[in-house]
PDB file of C-alpha atoms and ligand atoms in Angstrom:
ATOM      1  CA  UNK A   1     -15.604  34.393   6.299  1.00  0.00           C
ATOM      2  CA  UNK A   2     -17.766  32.957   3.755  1.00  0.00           C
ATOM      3  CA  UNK A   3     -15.856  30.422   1.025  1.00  0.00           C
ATOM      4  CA  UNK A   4     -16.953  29.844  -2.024  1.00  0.00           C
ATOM      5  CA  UNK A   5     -17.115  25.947  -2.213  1.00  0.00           C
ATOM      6  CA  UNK A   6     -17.457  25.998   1.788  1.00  0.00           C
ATOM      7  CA  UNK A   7     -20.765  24.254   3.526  1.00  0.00           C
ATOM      8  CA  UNK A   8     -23.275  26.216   4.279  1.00  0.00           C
ATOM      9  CA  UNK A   9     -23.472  27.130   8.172  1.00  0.00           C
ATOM     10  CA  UNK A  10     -25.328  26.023  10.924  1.00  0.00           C
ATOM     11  CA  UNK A  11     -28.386  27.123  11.171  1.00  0.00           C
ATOM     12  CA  UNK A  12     -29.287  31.044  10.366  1.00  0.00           C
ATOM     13  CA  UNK A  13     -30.464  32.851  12.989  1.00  0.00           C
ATOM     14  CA  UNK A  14     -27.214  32.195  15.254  1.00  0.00           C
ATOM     15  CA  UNK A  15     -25.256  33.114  11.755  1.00  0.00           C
ATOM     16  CA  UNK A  16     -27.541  36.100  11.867  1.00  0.00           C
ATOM     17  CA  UNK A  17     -26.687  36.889  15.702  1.00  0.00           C
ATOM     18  CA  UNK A  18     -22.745  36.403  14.791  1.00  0.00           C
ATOM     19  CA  UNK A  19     -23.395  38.920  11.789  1.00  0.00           C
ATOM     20  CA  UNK A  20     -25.066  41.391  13.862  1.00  0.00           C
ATOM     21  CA  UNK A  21     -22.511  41.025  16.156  1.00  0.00           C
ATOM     22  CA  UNK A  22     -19.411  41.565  14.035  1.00  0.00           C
ATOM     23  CA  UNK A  23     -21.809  44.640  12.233  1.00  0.00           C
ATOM     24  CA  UNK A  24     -21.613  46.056  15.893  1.00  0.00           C
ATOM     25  CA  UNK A  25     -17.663  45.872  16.282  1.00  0.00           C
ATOM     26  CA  UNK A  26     -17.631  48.459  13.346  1.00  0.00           C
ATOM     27  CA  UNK A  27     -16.873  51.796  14.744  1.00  0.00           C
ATOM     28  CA  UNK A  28     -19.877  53.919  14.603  1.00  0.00           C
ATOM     29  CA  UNK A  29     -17.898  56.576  12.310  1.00  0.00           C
ATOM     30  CA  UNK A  30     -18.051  54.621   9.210  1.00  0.00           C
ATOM     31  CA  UNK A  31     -21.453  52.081  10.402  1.00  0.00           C
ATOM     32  CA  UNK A  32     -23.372  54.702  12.553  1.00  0.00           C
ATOM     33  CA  UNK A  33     -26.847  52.415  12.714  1.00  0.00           C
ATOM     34  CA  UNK A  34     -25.666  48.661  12.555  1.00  0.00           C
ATOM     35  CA  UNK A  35     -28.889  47.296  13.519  1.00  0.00           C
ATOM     36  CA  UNK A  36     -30.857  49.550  10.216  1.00  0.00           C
ATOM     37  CA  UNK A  37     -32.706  47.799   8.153  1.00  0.00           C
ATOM     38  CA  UNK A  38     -35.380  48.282   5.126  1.00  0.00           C
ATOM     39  CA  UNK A  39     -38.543  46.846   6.264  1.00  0.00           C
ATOM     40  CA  UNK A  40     -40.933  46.354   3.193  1.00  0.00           C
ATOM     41  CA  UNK A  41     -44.594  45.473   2.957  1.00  0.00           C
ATOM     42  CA  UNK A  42     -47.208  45.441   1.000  1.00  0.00           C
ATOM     43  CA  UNK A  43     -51.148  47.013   0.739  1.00  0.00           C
ATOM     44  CA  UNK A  44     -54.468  45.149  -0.190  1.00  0.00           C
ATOM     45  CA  UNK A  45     -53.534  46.118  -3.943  1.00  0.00           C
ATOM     46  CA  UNK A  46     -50.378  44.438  -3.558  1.00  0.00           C
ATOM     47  CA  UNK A  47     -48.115  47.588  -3.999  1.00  0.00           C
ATOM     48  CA  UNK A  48     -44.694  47.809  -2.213  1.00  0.00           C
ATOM     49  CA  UNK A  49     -43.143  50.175   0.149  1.00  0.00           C
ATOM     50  CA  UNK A  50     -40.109  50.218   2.007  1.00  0.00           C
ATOM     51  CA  UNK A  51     -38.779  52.421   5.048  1.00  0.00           C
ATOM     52  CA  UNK A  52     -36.018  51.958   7.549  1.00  0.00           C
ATOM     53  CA  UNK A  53     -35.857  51.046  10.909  1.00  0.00           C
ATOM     54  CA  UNK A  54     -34.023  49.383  13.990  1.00  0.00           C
ATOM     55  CA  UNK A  55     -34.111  45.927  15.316  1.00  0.00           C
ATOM     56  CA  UNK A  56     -34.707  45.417  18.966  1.00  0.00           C
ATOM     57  CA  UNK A  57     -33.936  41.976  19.241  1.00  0.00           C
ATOM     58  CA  UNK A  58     -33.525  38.731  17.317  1.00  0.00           C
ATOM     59  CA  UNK A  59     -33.385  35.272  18.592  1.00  0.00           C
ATOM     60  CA  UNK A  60     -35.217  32.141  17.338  1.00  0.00           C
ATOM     61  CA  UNK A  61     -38.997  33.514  17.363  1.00  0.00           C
ATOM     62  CA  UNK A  62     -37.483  35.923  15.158  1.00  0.00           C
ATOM     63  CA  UNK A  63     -37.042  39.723  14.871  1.00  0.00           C
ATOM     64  CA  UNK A  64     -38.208  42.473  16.400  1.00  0.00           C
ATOM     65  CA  UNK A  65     -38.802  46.152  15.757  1.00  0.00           C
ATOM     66  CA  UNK A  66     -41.100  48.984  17.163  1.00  0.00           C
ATOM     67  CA  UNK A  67     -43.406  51.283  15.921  1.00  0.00           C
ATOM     68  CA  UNK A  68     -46.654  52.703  15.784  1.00  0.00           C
ATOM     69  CA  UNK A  69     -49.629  49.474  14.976  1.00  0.00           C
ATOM     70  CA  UNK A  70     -51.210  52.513  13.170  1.00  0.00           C
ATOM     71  CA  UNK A  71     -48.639  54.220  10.763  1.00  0.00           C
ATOM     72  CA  UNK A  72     -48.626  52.938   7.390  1.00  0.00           C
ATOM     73  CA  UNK A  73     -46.387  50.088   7.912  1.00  0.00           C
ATOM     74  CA  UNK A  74     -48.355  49.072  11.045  1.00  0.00           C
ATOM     75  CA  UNK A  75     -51.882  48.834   9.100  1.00  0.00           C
ATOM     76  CA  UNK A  76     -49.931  46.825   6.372  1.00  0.00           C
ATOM     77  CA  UNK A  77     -48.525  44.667   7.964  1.00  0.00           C
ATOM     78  CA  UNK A  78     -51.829  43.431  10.202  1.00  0.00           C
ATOM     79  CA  UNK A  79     -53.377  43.474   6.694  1.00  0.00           C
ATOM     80  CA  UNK A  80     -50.906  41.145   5.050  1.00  0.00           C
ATOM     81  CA  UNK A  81     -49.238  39.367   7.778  1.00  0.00           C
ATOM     82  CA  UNK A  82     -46.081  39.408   5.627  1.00  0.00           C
ATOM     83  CA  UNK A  83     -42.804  41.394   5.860  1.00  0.00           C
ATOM     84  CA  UNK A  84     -39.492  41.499   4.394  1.00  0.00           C
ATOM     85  CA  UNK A  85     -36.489  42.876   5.698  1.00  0.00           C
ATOM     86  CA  UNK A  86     -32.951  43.658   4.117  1.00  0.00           C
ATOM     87  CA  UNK A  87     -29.943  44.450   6.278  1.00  0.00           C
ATOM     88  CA  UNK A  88     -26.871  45.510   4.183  1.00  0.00           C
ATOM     89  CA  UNK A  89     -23.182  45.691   6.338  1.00  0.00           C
ATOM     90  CA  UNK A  90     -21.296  47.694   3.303  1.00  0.00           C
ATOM     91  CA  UNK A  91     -18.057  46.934   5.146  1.00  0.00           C
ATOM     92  CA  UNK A  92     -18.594  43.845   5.807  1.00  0.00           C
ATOM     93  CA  UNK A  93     -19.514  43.030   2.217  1.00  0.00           C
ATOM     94  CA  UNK A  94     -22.677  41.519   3.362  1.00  0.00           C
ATOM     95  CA  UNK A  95     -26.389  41.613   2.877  1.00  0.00           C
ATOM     96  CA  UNK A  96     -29.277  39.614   4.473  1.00  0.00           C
ATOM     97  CA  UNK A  97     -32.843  39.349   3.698  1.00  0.00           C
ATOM     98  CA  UNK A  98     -35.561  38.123   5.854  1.00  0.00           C
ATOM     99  CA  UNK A  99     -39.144  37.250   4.502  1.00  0.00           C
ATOM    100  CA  UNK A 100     -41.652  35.765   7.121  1.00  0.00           C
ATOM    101  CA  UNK A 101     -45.119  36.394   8.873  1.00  0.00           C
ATOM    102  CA  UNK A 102     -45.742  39.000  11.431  1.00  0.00           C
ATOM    103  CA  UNK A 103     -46.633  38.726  14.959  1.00  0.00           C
ATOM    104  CA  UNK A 104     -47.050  40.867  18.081  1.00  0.00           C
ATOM    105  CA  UNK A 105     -44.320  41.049  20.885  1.00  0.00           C
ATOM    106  CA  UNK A 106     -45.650  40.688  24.203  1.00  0.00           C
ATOM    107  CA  UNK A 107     -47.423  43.470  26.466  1.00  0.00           C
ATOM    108  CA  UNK A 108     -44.776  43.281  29.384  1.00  0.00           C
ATOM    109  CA  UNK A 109     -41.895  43.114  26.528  1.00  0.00           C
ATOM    110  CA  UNK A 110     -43.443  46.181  24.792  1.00  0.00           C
ATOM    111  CA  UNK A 111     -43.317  47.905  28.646  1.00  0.00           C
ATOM    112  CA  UNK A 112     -40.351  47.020  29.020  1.00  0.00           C
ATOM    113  CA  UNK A 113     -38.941  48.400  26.266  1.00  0.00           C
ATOM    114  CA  UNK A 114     -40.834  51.616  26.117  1.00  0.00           C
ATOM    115  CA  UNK A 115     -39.529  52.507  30.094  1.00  0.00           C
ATOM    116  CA  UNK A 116     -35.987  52.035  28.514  1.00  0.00           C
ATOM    117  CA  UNK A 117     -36.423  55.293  25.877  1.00  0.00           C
ATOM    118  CA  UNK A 118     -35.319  58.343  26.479  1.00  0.00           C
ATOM    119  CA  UNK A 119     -38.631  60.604  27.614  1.00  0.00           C
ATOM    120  CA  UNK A 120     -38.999  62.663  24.624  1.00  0.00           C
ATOM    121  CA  UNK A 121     -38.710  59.545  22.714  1.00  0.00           C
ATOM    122  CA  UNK A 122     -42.099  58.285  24.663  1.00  0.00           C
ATOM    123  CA  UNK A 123     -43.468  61.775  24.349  1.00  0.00           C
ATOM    124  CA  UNK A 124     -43.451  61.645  20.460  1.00  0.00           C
ATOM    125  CA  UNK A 125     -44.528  57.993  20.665  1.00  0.00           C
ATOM    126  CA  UNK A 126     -48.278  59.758  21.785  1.00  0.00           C
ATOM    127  CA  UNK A 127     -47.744  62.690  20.155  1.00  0.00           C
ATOM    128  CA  UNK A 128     -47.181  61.427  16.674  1.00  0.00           C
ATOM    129  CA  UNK A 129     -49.881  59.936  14.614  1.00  0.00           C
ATOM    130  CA  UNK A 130     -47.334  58.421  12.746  1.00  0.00           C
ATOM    131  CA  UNK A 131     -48.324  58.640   8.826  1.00  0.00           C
ATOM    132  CA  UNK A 132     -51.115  61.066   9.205  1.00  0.00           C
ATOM    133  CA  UNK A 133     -50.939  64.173   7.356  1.00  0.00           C
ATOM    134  CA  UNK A 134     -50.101  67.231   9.584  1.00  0.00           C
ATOM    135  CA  UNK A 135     -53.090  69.298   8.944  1.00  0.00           C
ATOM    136  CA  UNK A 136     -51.962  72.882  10.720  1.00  0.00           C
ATOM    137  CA  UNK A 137     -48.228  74.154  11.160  1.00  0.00           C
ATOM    138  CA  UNK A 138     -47.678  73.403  14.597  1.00  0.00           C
ATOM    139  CA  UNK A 139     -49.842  70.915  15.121  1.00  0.00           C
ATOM    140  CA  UNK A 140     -47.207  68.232  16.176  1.00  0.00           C
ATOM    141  CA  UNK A 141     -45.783  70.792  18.743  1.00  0.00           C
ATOM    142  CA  UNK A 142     -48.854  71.364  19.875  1.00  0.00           C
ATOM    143  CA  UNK A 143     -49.391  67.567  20.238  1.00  0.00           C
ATOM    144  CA  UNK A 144     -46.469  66.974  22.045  1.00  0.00           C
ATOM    145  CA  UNK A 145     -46.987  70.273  24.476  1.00  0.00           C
ATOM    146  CA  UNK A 146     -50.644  68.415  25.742  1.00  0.00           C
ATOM    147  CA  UNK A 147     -48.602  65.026  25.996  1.00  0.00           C
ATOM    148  CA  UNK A 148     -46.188  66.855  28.294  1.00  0.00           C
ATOM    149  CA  UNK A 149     -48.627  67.970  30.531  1.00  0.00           C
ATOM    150  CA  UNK A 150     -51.081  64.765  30.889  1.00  0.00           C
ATOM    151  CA  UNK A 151     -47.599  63.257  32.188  1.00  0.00           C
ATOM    152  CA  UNK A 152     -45.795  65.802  34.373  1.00  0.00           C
ATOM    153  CA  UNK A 153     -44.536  64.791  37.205  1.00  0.00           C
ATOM    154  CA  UNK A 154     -45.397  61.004  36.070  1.00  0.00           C
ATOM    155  CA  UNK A 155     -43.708  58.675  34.080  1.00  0.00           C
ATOM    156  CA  UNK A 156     -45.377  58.181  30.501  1.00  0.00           C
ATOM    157  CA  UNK A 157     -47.132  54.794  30.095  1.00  0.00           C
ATOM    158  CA  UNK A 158     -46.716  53.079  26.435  1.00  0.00           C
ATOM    159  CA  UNK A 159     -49.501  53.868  24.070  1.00  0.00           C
ATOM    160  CA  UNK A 160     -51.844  51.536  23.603  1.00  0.00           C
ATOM    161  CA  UNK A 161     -51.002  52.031  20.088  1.00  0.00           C
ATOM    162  CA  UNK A 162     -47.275  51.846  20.042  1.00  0.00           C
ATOM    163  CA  UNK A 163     -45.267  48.047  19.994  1.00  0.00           C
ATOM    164  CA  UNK A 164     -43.162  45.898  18.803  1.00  0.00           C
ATOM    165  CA  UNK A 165     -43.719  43.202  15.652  1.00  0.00           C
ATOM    166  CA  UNK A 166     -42.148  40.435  15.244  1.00  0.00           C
ATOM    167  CA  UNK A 167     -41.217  38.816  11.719  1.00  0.00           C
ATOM    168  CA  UNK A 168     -41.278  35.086  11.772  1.00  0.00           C
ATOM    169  CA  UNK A 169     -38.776  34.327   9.192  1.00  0.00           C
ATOM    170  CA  UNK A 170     -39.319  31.578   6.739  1.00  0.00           C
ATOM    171  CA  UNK A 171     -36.865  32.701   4.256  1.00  0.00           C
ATOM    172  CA  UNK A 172     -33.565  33.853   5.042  1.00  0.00           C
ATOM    173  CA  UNK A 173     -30.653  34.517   2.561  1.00  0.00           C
ATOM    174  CA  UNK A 174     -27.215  35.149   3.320  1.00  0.00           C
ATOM    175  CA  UNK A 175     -25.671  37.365   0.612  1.00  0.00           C
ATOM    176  CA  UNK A 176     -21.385  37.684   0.468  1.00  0.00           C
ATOM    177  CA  UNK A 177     -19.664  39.701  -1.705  1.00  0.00           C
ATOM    178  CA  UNK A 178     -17.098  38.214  -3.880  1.00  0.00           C
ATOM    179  CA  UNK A 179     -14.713  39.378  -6.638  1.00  0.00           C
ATOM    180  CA  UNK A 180     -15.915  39.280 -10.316  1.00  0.00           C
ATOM    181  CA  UNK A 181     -19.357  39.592  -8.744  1.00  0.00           C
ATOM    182  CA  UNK A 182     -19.748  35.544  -8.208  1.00  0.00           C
ATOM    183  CA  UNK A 183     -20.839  36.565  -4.699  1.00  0.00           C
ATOM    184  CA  UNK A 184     -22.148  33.750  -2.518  1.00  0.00           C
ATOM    185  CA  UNK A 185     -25.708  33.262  -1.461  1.00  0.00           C
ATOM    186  CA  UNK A 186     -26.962  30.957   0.608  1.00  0.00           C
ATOM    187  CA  UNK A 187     -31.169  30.581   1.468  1.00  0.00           C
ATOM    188  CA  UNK A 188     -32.466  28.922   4.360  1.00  0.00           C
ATOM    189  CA  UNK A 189     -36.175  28.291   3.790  1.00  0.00           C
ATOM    190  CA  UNK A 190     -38.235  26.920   6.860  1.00  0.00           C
ATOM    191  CA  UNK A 191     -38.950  23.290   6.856  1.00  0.00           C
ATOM    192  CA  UNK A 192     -41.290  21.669   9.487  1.00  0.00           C
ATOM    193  CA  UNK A 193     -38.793  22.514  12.801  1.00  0.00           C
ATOM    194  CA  UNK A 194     -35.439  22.992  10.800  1.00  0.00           C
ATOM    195  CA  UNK A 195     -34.317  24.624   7.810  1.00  0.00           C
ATOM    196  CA  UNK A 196     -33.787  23.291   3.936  1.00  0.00           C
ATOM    197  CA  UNK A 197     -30.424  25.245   2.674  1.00  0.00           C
ATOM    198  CA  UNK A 198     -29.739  26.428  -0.876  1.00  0.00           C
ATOM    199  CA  UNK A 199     -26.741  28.094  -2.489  1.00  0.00           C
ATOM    200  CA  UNK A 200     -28.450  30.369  -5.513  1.00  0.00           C
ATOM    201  CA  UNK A 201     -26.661  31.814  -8.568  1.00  0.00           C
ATOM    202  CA  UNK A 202     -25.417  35.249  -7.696  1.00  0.00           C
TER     203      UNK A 202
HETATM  204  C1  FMN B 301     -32.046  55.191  10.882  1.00  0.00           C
HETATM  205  C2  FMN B 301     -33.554  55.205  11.008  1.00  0.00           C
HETATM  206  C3  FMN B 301     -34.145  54.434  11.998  1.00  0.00           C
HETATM  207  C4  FMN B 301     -35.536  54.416  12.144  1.00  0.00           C
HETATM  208  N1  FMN B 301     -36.091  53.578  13.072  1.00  0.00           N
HETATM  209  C5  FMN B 301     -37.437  53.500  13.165  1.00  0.00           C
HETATM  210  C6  FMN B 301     -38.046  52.548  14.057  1.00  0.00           C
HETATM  211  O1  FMN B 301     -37.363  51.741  14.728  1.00  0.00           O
HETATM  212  N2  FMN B 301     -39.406  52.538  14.129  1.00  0.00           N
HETATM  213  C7  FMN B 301     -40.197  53.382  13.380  1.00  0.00           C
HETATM  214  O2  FMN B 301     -41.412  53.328  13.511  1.00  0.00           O
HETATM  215  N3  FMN B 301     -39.652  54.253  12.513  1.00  0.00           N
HETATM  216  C8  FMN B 301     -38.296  54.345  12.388  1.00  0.00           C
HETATM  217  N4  FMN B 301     -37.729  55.205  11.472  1.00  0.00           N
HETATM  218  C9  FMN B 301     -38.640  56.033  10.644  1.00  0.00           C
HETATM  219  C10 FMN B 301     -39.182  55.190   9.469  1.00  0.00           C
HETATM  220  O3  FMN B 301     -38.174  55.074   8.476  1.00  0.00           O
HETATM  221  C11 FMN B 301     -40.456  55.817   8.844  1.00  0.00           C
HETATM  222  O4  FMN B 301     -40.195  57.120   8.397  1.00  0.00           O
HETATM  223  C12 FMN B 301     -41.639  55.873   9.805  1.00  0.00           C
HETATM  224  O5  FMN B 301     -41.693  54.737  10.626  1.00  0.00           O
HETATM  225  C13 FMN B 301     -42.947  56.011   9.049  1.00  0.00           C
HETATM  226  O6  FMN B 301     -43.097  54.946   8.131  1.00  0.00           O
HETATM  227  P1  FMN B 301     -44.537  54.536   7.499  1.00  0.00           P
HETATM  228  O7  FMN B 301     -45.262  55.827   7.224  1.00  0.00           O
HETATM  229  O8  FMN B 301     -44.214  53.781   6.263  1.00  0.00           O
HETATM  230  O9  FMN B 301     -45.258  53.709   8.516  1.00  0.00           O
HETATM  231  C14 FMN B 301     -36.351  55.225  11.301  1.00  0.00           C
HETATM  232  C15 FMN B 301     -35.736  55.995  10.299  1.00  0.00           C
HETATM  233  C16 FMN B 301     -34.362  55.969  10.148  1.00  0.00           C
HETATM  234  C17 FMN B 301     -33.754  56.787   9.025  1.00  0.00           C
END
């Protein structure tokens, strides 16, 4: 529990992990998706968007999501190398946001992870070209029907065009609800190896 006039913690990803982990005690009835988050980037003309999704992993490269390299999100962020992310635990009174640069997981991770998804999950993952514009009803279905049978009888390999980022933080801030709304935030912004800690106005 975060104190007002306490020290800042340790360092943040292992304040992330212990977070994440208390986020994941929550019973799923009242926090159904505890590893959500709003993933924002940004195109050439510097506008914003923002879109959910999961995180697959976090540790001190950084964290890690899937998706398709070529939806929306997946041109933007090879185009800017930047991303934000924003987890909010409403029950835990807690929100964290992550800024850093992107990078690719690694093939054999990527594999790895894709052979853990459920099969229709892999089916859509060729099926889908995520962002595109659907131009006939019944297109997708139609998609995922040809999908089905290039891979009967065989398991379904991971798209070439379907993996995992990873965000390289070098801002993180730790955001704690408090009463009267002089909530506690605390910033850890990358320096050299380590990290240079700030406690901001709420
Ligand atoms: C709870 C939830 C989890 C999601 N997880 C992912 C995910 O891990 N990867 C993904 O590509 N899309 C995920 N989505 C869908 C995205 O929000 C989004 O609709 C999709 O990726 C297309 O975004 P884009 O067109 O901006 O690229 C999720 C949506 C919700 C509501």
């Amino acid at each position: 529990m975060t104190d007002r006039n306490s020290e800042i913690q340790d360092e943040p990803i292992a304040r992330f992990q212990r977070l994440l982990a208390e986020a994941q005690t929550i019973p799923s009835d009242k926090l159904p998706e505890p590893t959500a988050f709003s993933l924002g980037t940004v195109d050439a003309g510097g506008n914003p968007s923002v879109r959910i999704v999961l995180l697959k992993g976090v540790d001190e490269r950084g964290f890690v999501f899937y998706t398709n390299y070529e939806s929306r999100k997946g041109r933007e962020l090879l185009a800017s190398g930047r991303a934000a992310l924003c987890f909010h635990w409403q029950l835990l009174e807690v929100q964290v946001r992550v800024e850093g640069s992107v990078g690719s997981v690694r093939d054999e991770d990527a594999d790895a992870y894709f052979a853990s998804r459920a099969r229709g999950s892999q089916i859509g993952a060729w099926a889908s070209i995520q962002s595109r514009p659907i131009e006939h009803t019944g297109d997708l279905e139609a998609r995922v029907a040809q999908v089905e049978r290039r891979f009967e009888g065989q398991s379904v390999t991971r798209p070439p065009h379907w993996s995992g980022f990873l965000v390289i933080p070098d801002r993180i801030e730790f955001w704690k609800g408090m009463p009267s709304r002089l909530h506690v935030r605390d910033v850890y912004l990358r320096d050299g190896d380590g990290w240079k800690t700030q406690r901001l106005y709420p």
